[in-house]
């Protein structure tokens, strides 16, 4: 199970990094979302993996999973929504303002004609 | 008065002039004067202690771990400088009140002035050298603001920048020097450092520290070769020139040399560097000053020259030299500030500072004539005025100083400098006041009101009193000299006298004065010679150096920092990987201590879906709508994984966040192109894939490594598990951590969330106000619109669901303390319920039914959480301490009431407000775009499908 979680983290990171290196805003945003998943799962996994022992106190139960990473990741998930929303808004504003959704100031090599700079 | 208050007063007072600005100029100057006066009187209350030879201390621990403490010390040297700063400051404030015109913003001016005053007082009272550095930089900053006060003048801006660059550079090198000094001694307290002369001078880093510290002193005190900034700083208003550039700031470097004198001086290195710099500055400044036609430039260079004189005296390293330096600091502050103020008066009344356009003013401005002449004669070294006394002492000291093994070098150069010094003083008197009255002054000159001439007159009174009765100043000067010398030397026995007999210094003095008069006689031919001679222009050199530095920096940085986000991301990823690899390959890796757990087929199935969705996302990301669905699957699988791995709270949060994120991205995709074109080359894609695989492998290896090993140190989670019920009254440990153990974190996080939502709102507002608005209104949808924008089935269903969703949210919220749930999750669930109404029934219909704006909901949430936290203050507990009790209201079962629930309510409200405000902002863009939003909920369009071009008829009026 450990290898599955670790490989999931690795694959999410790889996919996130690849998309983040694209030239348009939308794939970059998706890439950052993938990276967010990877980081959240990574942080969560720092409490090690436990099956069937949620940190809800019950009489007679002595084994619980580590609650602290969960609390930290919970707020991280909510905050990352806020940050995604801000980035999307900035990307949208830039696109609506210039009709151009490139993330770079100067694309290397590509000869770009900004369409809507009217 | 406590030293802390004396230092704090100007800083606190700096708030007042700006506030009093609208109350009138007199009130503005009055409040500034009062603040300074309070600090001045506070300083005087410490006089008896200082006179008794004791040192007043005040100490507040600031960052003890760094050795940085707010330690203040007042000995006689500090007292002397503080007296100059505050005393002359009072005169300057009174003078500036009349000097500034109605166009000048007086509040701004006095605010800067008080900031500067506080920083200067801080420097001279600091006992901690790190604290001293903080104040030192503050004087650079505040003087930048003061020099550039007349922002409309390019000279003012350039002069301010030059001063900041030069003194800032010196300040940086001084930080390095001071750190070395602190490391040598092992303490950053001046009182400790001053006790360790032998330790410091024996250290191999002594010379490095000395040069670095002297760089700071020389730049601040305009010593050669850094003398060039001071004349350019004269673009400042005259009160600033008089205050900063004669009496205080330029003396800061001198002060520091005097302060550090016991530990740094006395070595050959100190002697050669400091004496040479001082001597060169003195001669150079005096010669240039003679040929300047601008009154303030003349005074500026004469200041440079006199600062050189003081530096040279400190450089000799003898007790007599130090005493002469202290005496000259006092004398120079009095006559030079008076001269600057007189120059300001002349400028103010005649509207010119050009000496060639002046002359004959003695009849028109008799009061100014007397003040300026006495001050100038004192500067020239005429007996019965204070300048004569210290100049004699300087010449006497120079007579005994042998530099580079040439016995006549120092006396000759000192006499030469004194000769030119006398010459420019005579020129000032002669060309400005004497000679025939002219009829072509730019304005009709007359004496100014008393407010302008009283401050310089006060100073000239001191000039004469000290000059006639030097024994009055002697005990004071000797007391200060004692604290300069510390334990390094005995106070010299010499007495201050006007007549010392026929000593060599007297003959040198006579040569200087007579030579000065001769110089005046041949001034015109000398000026022609001077104008013909080639001279390096400091400003041009400075500009060339700064330009070269800037272009070098550009060449180094721009290739890396070229505005391409992808490049930063690639460089960042590779750098992080490299650092991680370094740690991995150099650290030690233990054996696995945990046995791998078996995975169930369901888990493997979930994993496979996640991997497939991620791979599909990467491969098919060009189809944006498809990629949105795929990332939804990824999120879903992550949530299910959380369920599996004992994290029900996380699963609920991830799931609900997933829903709102997808809605948000859908709203955005409404405007963005729905396809990503192929632009990058194959090579580039291979490179990116390489980076991605590297990063993936690294995180995989790291995660796999620690999943199979126990934590290096015991996790603190045991505490949370043990105390969750006992201390927090809840069974859901995650929720108790959020609202109780780490409530402060959570509080910060809901604030961040609220700020993010407000930022989105603000961006939307800006977009809708700008040119984007017209574009949105004229935008044609690229796809056919649905025939029924608000399908009846969906409207009915969402309305039926709304109370259900609210009830579920309420339930999840209430049970959160003991079961999975809580404010975050409940907030997200309720948001989804409301968003459904927007989606089904339309924007107008839903907004019309909203009672509270979402900003208010965010605010209410943050306030509720904050007030709950503050509530614990009233029972004497720290912020956010929670309490709980169990109550029983029949017929219900016993239940718990916790203050943490109030905090969680705040979290809930903030989350609802933030999520809704973000989504609402996005949909407002959509609403303005192309659809005329109907007020009616269930609108069924009989035309079924409206083709895209038709929507063009819906113009602005329809919206």
mmCIF file of C-alpha atoms in Angstrom, chain B residues 482-665:
data_model
loop_
_atom_site.group_PDB
_atom_site.id
_atom_site.type_symbol
_atom_site.label_atom_id
_atom_site.label_comp_id
_atom_site.label_asym_id
_atom_site.label_seq_id
_atom_site.Cartn_x
_atom_site.Cartn_y
_atom_site.Cartn_z
ATOM 1 C CA UNK B 482 37.021 62.114 28.860
ATOM 2 C CA UNK B 483 34.269 59.905 27.521
ATOM 3 C CA UNK B 484 35.828 59.935 24.026
ATOM 4 C CA UNK B 485 39.142 58.820 25.460
ATOM 5 C CA UNK B 486 37.652 56.186 27.725
ATOM 6 C CA UNK B 487 40.447 54.312 29.445
ATOM 7 C CA UNK B 488 42.773 54.701 26.471
ATOM 8 C CA UNK B 489 44.398 57.996 27.465
ATOM 9 C CA UNK B 490 44.491 60.741 30.088
ATOM 10 C CA UNK B 491 42.708 64.037 29.575
ATOM 11 C CA UNK B 492 45.257 66.617 28.402
ATOM 12 C CA UNK B 493 46.114 69.309 30.921
ATOM 13 C CA UNK B 494 46.204 72.169 28.387
ATOM 14 C CA UNK B 495 43.840 75.071 29.086
ATOM 15 C CA UNK B 496 41.682 76.936 26.611
ATOM 16 C CA UNK B 497 43.216 80.391 26.233
ATOM 17 C CA UNK B 498 43.110 83.116 23.630
ATOM 18 C CA UNK B 499 46.749 84.010 24.144
ATOM 19 C CA UNK B 500 49.263 81.167 24.312
ATOM 20 C CA UNK B 501 52.328 83.300 23.687
ATOM 21 C CA UNK B 502 54.418 83.302 20.531
ATOM 22 C CA UNK B 503 53.925 79.635 19.696
ATOM 23 C CA UNK B 504 54.325 78.212 16.150
ATOM 24 C CA UNK B 505 50.554 77.772 15.887
ATOM 25 C CA UNK B 506 50.129 81.538 16.203
ATOM 26 C CA UNK B 507 52.496 82.195 13.317
ATOM 27 C CA UNK B 508 50.718 79.587 11.204
ATOM 28 C CA UNK B 509 47.459 81.273 12.063
ATOM 29 C CA UNK B 510 48.816 84.673 11.053
ATOM 30 C CA UNK B 511 50.122 83.242 7.781
ATOM 31 C CA UNK B 512 46.675 81.784 7.092
ATOM 32 C CA UNK B 513 44.803 85.028 7.748
ATOM 33 C CA UNK B 514 47.232 87.250 5.871
ATOM 34 C CA UNK B 515 47.410 84.721 3.063
ATOM 35 C CA UNK B 516 43.622 84.684 2.948
ATOM 36 C CA UNK B 517 43.558 88.464 2.530
ATOM 37 C CA UNK B 518 46.174 88.256 -0.228
ATOM 38 C CA UNK B 519 44.132 85.571 -1.895
ATOM 39 C CA UNK B 520 41.172 87.928 -1.924
ATOM 40 C CA UNK B 521 43.291 90.630 -3.540
ATOM 41 C CA UNK B 522 44.231 88.319 -6.407
ATOM 42 C CA UNK B 523 40.863 86.600 -6.517
ATOM 43 C CA UNK B 524 39.895 87.504 -10.093
ATOM 44 C CA UNK B 525 43.075 86.224 -11.787
ATOM 45 C CA UNK B 526 42.956 83.140 -9.546
ATOM 46 C CA UNK B 527 39.363 82.477 -10.589
ATOM 47 C CA UNK B 528 40.316 82.669 -14.281
ATOM 48 C CA UNK B 529 43.120 80.206 -13.626
ATOM 49 C CA UNK B 530 40.728 77.899 -11.767
ATOM 50 C CA UNK B 531 38.095 78.038 -14.506
ATOM 51 C CA UNK B 532 40.736 77.241 -17.115
ATOM 52 C CA UNK B 533 42.139 74.256 -15.215
ATOM 53 C CA UNK B 534 40.653 70.839 -16.033
ATOM 54 C CA UNK B 535 38.804 69.283 -13.105
ATOM 55 C CA UNK B 536 37.066 65.938 -12.730
ATOM 56 C CA UNK B 537 33.319 66.419 -12.309
ATOM 57 C CA UNK B 538 32.182 64.238 -9.393
ATOM 58 C CA UNK B 539 28.605 63.963 -10.589
ATOM 59 C CA UNK B 540 29.654 62.704 -14.019
ATOM 60 C CA UNK B 541 31.919 60.094 -12.459
ATOM 61 C CA UNK B 542 29.199 59.050 -10.049
ATOM 62 C CA UNK B 543 26.646 58.750 -12.853
ATOM 63 C CA UNK B 544 29.072 56.749 -14.957
ATOM 64 C CA UNK B 545 29.738 54.353 -12.075
ATOM 65 C CA UNK B 546 26.052 53.871 -11.254
ATOM 66 C CA UNK B 547 25.196 53.379 -14.923
ATOM 67 C CA UNK B 548 27.959 50.831 -15.329
ATOM 68 C CA UNK B 549 26.821 48.972 -12.206
ATOM 69 C CA UNK B 550 23.209 48.979 -13.336
ATOM 70 C CA UNK B 551 24.068 47.677 -16.782
ATOM 71 C CA UNK B 552 26.286 44.975 -15.310
ATOM 72 C CA UNK B 553 23.447 43.892 -13.027
ATOM 73 C CA UNK B 554 21.102 43.882 -15.998
ATOM 74 C CA UNK B 555 23.490 41.699 -17.988
ATOM 75 C CA UNK B 556 23.778 39.238 -15.109
ATOM 76 C CA UNK B 557 20.138 39.041 -14.139
ATOM 77 C CA UNK B 558 18.096 39.455 -17.305
ATOM 78 C CA UNK B 559 19.140 36.177 -18.948
ATOM 79 C CA UNK B 560 17.779 34.324 -15.919
ATOM 80 C CA UNK B 561 14.985 36.671 -14.992
ATOM 81 C CA UNK B 562 13.386 37.386 -18.335
ATOM 82 C CA UNK B 563 9.698 37.418 -17.446
ATOM 83 C CA UNK B 564 9.042 33.903 -18.713
ATOM 84 C CA UNK B 565 7.099 32.011 -16.077
ATOM 85 C CA UNK B 566 7.899 28.625 -17.583
ATOM 86 C CA UNK B 567 11.581 29.361 -17.286
ATOM 87 C CA UNK B 568 11.274 30.246 -13.600
ATOM 88 C CA UNK B 569 9.238 27.116 -12.973
ATOM 89 C CA UNK B 570 11.787 24.952 -14.773
ATOM 90 C CA UNK B 571 14.774 26.524 -13.009
ATOM 91 C CA UNK B 572 12.970 26.309 -9.668
ATOM 92 C CA UNK B 573 12.082 22.651 -10.105
ATOM 93 C CA UNK B 574 15.578 21.661 -11.145
ATOM 94 C CA UNK B 575 17.107 23.658 -8.280
ATOM 95 C CA UNK B 576 14.857 22.020 -5.697
ATOM 96 C CA UNK B 577 15.666 18.650 -7.179
ATOM 97 C CA UNK B 578 19.402 19.355 -7.032
ATOM 98 C CA UNK B 579 19.243 20.423 -3.388
ATOM 99 C CA UNK B 580 17.183 17.359 -2.522
ATOM 100 C CA UNK B 581 19.568 15.091 -4.380
ATOM 101 C CA UNK B 582 22.487 16.604 -2.515
ATOM 102 C CA UNK B 583 20.795 15.900 0.825
ATOM 103 C CA UNK B 584 19.857 12.403 -0.288
ATOM 104 C CA UNK B 585 23.313 11.478 -1.485
ATOM 105 C CA UNK B 586 25.229 12.960 1.453
ATOM 106 C CA UNK B 587 22.872 11.976 4.298
ATOM 107 C CA UNK B 588 22.625 8.561 5.882
ATOM 108 C CA UNK B 589 19.619 6.367 5.134
ATOM 109 C CA UNK B 590 18.502 3.873 7.732
ATOM 110 C CA UNK B 591 16.788 0.546 7.148
ATOM 111 C CA UNK B 592 12.991 0.368 6.858
ATOM 112 C CA UNK B 593 11.381 -0.009 10.278
ATOM 113 C CA UNK B 594 7.778 -0.448 9.175
ATOM 114 C CA UNK B 595 6.479 -3.405 7.280
ATOM 115 C CA UNK B 596 4.541 -2.566 4.125
ATOM 116 C CA UNK B 597 0.809 -3.038 4.515
ATOM 117 C CA UNK B 598 -1.089 -5.164 1.999
ATOM 118 C CA UNK B 599 -3.338 -3.322 -0.413
ATOM 119 C CA UNK B 600 -6.910 -4.440 -1.056
ATOM 120 C CA UNK B 601 -8.123 -4.836 -4.656
ATOM 121 C CA UNK B 602 -10.413 -1.826 -4.172
ATOM 122 C CA UNK B 603 -7.449 0.294 -3.182
ATOM 123 C CA UNK B 604 -5.481 -0.885 -6.184
ATOM 124 C CA UNK B 605 -8.467 -0.117 -8.378
ATOM 125 C CA UNK B 606 -8.677 3.412 -7.004
ATOM 126 C CA UNK B 607 -4.963 3.884 -7.523
ATOM 127 C CA UNK B 608 -5.241 2.677 -11.115
ATOM 128 C CA UNK B 609 -8.019 5.166 -11.814
ATOM 129 C CA UNK B 610 -6.013 7.994 -10.337
ATOM 130 C CA UNK B 611 -2.982 7.096 -12.403
ATOM 131 C CA UNK B 612 -5.063 6.696 -15.538
ATOM 132 C CA UNK B 613 -6.812 10.010 -14.989
ATOM 133 C CA UNK B 614 -3.522 11.817 -14.383
ATOM 134 C CA UNK B 615 -1.927 10.263 -17.450
ATOM 135 C CA UNK B 616 -4.991 11.077 -19.504
ATOM 136 C CA UNK B 617 -4.943 14.621 -18.238
ATOM 137 C CA UNK B 618 -1.346 15.089 -19.331
ATOM 138 C CA UNK B 619 -1.911 13.494 -22.716
ATOM 139 C CA UNK B 620 -5.216 15.169 -23.495
ATOM 140 C CA UNK B 621 -4.761 18.521 -21.778
ATOM 141 C CA UNK B 622 -5.248 20.332 -25.077
ATOM 142 C CA UNK B 623 -8.931 19.576 -24.871
ATOM 143 C CA UNK B 624 -9.704 21.785 -21.927
ATOM 144 C CA UNK B 625 -13.189 20.577 -21.156
ATOM 145 C CA UNK B 626 -12.063 16.977 -21.152
ATOM 146 C CA UNK B 627 -9.154 17.806 -18.885
ATOM 147 C CA UNK B 628 -11.576 19.379 -16.439
ATOM 148 C CA UNK B 629 -13.490 16.115 -16.203
ATOM 149 C CA UNK B 630 -10.255 14.190 -15.767
ATOM 150 C CA UNK B 631 -9.021 16.410 -12.958
ATOM 151 C CA UNK B 632 -12.378 15.895 -11.301
ATOM 152 C CA UNK B 633 -11.703 12.157 -11.350
ATOM 153 C CA UNK B 634 -8.288 12.731 -9.806
ATOM 154 C CA UNK B 635 -9.865 14.756 -7.020
ATOM 155 C CA UNK B 636 -12.521 12.138 -6.450
ATOM 156 C CA UNK B 637 -9.922 9.392 -6.166
ATOM 157 C CA UNK B 638 -7.906 11.449 -3.716
ATOM 158 C CA UNK B 639 -11.039 11.929 -1.582
ATOM 159 C CA UNK B 640 -11.786 8.207 -1.645
ATOM 160 C CA UNK B 641 -8.189 7.549 -0.704
ATOM 161 C CA UNK B 642 -8.667 9.764 2.346
ATOM 162 C CA UNK B 643 -11.736 7.727 3.336
ATOM 163 C CA UNK B 644 -9.660 4.615 3.076
ATOM 164 C CA UNK B 645 -6.775 5.939 5.066
ATOM 165 C CA UNK B 646 -8.762 6.937 8.169
ATOM 166 C CA UNK B 647 -9.280 10.587 7.302
ATOM 167 C CA UNK B 648 -13.050 11.142 7.027
ATOM 168 C CA UNK B 649 -12.755 14.895 7.616
ATOM 169 C CA UNK B 650 -10.249 15.271 4.816
ATOM 170 C CA UNK B 651 -12.371 13.209 2.480
ATOM 171 C CA UNK B 652 -15.418 15.401 3.084
ATOM 172 C CA UNK B 653 -13.418 18.568 2.646
ATOM 173 C CA UNK B 654 -11.666 17.394 -0.499
ATOM 174 C CA UNK B 655 -14.919 16.263 -2.006
ATOM 175 C CA UNK B 656 -16.777 19.506 -1.425
ATOM 176 C CA UNK B 657 -13.818 21.647 -2.474
ATOM 177 C CA UNK B 658 -13.646 19.546 -5.624
ATOM 178 C CA UNK B 659 -17.211 20.486 -6.491
ATOM 179 C CA UNK B 660 -16.705 24.222 -6.061
ATOM 180 C CA UNK B 661 -13.338 24.167 -7.843
ATOM 181 C CA UNK B 662 -14.820 22.454 -10.886
ATOM 182 C CA UNK B 663 -17.692 24.950 -10.965
ATOM 183 C CA UNK B 664 -15.172 27.768 -10.750
ATOM 184 C CA UNK B 665 -13.031 26.386 -13.567
#
